[in-house]
C-alpha cells in the first residue's frame, strides 16, 4: 500500500482527562471535551463510522487517549523492572497498567490508572517472544504469527492447529505457562497488488506511500520493504535507497524534484497534517490510508508482533483491527496527529473486516537517518 494519503487523527484535544478519574465539582461543571481547530472533521467522521461512535464519544475518546499516553510514559519509567505493559479498555475510558510488584499499585492509582497484578514483566514476555523468533523455520512452519498480549500477560502463538502451536513453543524451549495457542485460519499476506493504479508503481506492481521524509536536502518517502521488487526505480520518479524484507518490512525512496509535504490523505481525499511520531499504546484508536481502500480506522491490538509471511518472518510489527487490501502495502498508519508506521500485511478485507500489521515508523527513520516531514 504505498500511499501517504491518509488523514492524521486530531492533533490537539482539549480536556484530556481519563473518564475513570473522579470528577471534582468544578470539573463536573466543565463543558464536554471539544476538538481543537486542528482536529480535521474528516478524522472524527471516520472514527464515528469505523468505531460506531457518536461525535462526542470520538472527541472524548481522543482526549482520554492523549491523557493516557502521557500517563503511560511516566509509569513505564517509574515502575522500571516491574512493568508488565499497559492497555486501554475497549472504550478508552480507563488505562490499565500491569505490574509484578504489589507495592507499586498505589503509585499507579495516583496517576489515575488501574493497576493489574501479573506474574510476568513485559521484559520477561519479550524474552519469550524473542526466543520463539530464534526458532528454526521448520518449527515455525505451522504458525502464522506470534505476539505479546499484555492483556493476558502471555505470548500468543496463532496457528492453524493446536499441535502446530504447541510444537513451536516446545521447539523454542519456552515456558509453556507463558504461552497461549490460538487456533485460526488467519494467513497474513503482504498487500502488494500486481495491477496498475495510483499512487506509485514498481514495474508492474503498485504500493502506497507511507510518509514524506527528507535526508539532508533530498525529499522522498518511506514505505514497505516488500514493495521493492526487481526494479529499483518507482513511478512517480524515485529510487529505492534502502529496503529490508523479510526480517523487517520497510524501505525508503529518494524522490528528487518532488515536494515532501507533511500530509496524509484522509476520508474524502482531505489532507491531514502530520505533527510528530509519538507511538500509540495498546487500545488506542488508529487510522490507515492506502491506495486501494482509502481511509479506515480501528484500534491498536498488540505491539511487537512477529508475523510469518510466505516470503519469510517479520518481527517488531504492530497488530491492529484496521482492514486493508492488496495495494495498500506501505501506506500510512496514524493516531491523532502522530505518524505510527507503514502497512506491512494482513488478513481479511474491507468488506468483511480484517487484521492488519504495520512496521513502526520511528525504526525506519532511525535506520536510514531520515527526518519525518511535519507541519
Tab-separated table of N, CA, C and O in Angstrom, residues 23 100 126 156 166 189 195 197 222 264 270 304 312 349 358 370:
chain	number	residue	atom	x	y	z
A	23	UNK	N	-14.375	13.072	39.167
A	23	UNK	CA	-14.518	14.481	38.830
A	23	UNK	C	-14.727	15.318	40.083
A	23	UNK	O	-15.499	14.960	40.970
A	100	UNK	N	4.267	-6.397	38.407
A	100	UNK	CA	4.535	-7.609	39.189
A	100	UNK	C	4.764	-7.295	40.661
A	100	UNK	O	4.903	-8.214	41.462
A	126	UNK	N	8.813	-10.323	26.556
A	126	UNK	CA	9.593	-10.015	25.355
A	126	UNK	C	10.684	-11.063	25.140
A	126	UNK	O	10.957	-11.473	24.000
A	156	UNK	N	1.139	-15.038	22.640
A	156	UNK	CA	0.159	-15.790	21.861
A	156	UNK	C	0.790	-16.284	20.567
A	156	UNK	O	1.435	-15.516	19.851
A	166	UNK	N	1.754	-25.720	19.719
A	166	UNK	CA	2.446	-26.374	20.825
A	166	UNK	C	3.853	-26.804	20.397
A	166	UNK	O	4.813	-26.698	21.169
A	189	UNK	N	-0.764	-11.880	4.627
A	189	UNK	CA	-0.068	-11.820	3.353
A	189	UNK	C	0.380	-10.396	3.115
A	189	UNK	O	-0.252	-9.455	3.611
A	195	UNK	N	-1.287	-4.997	-10.250
A	195	UNK	CA	-2.146	-4.366	-11.259
A	195	UNK	C	-1.804	-2.882	-11.282
A	195	UNK	O	-1.261	-2.341	-10.313
A	197	UNK	N	-2.259	1.171	-11.082
A	197	UNK	CA	-3.088	2.062	-10.275
A	197	UNK	C	-2.236	2.994	-9.451
A	197	UNK	O	-1.063	2.745	-9.224
A	222	UNK	N	8.864	6.962	2.922
A	222	UNK	CA	9.063	5.617	3.451
A	222	UNK	C	7.882	4.758	3.054
A	222	UNK	O	6.771	5.248	2.845
A	264	UNK	N	-1.072	13.475	5.075
A	264	UNK	CA	-1.590	12.144	4.760
A	264	UNK	C	-3.017	12.366	4.281
A	264	UNK	O	-3.736	13.205	4.832
A	270	UNK	N	-9.264	14.470	1.868
A	270	UNK	CA	-8.800	15.630	2.631
A	270	UNK	C	-7.431	15.360	3.242
A	270	UNK	O	-7.174	14.267	3.755
A	304	UNK	N	4.809	-5.230	18.953
A	304	UNK	CA	5.925	-6.163	18.839
A	304	UNK	C	5.493	-7.574	18.453
A	304	UNK	O	5.890	-8.560	19.059
A	312	UNK	N	8.687	-14.984	4.264
A	312	UNK	CA	9.608	-15.002	5.392
A	312	UNK	C	8.990	-14.347	6.615
A	312	UNK	O	7.887	-13.790	6.560
A	349	UNK	N	-10.434	-8.383	4.615
A	349	UNK	CA	-10.586	-7.299	3.655
A	349	UNK	C	-11.485	-6.227	4.245
A	349	UNK	O	-11.936	-6.339	5.383
A	358	UNK	N	1.520	-3.173	10.946
A	358	UNK	CA	2.371	-2.122	10.399
A	358	UNK	C	3.749	-2.136	11.038
A	358	UNK	O	3.934	-2.561	12.174
A	370	UNK	N	16.589	9.444	8.565
A	370	UNK	CA	15.618	10.287	7.867
A	370	UNK	C	14.926	11.256	8.826
A	370	UNK	O	14.851	11.006	10.035
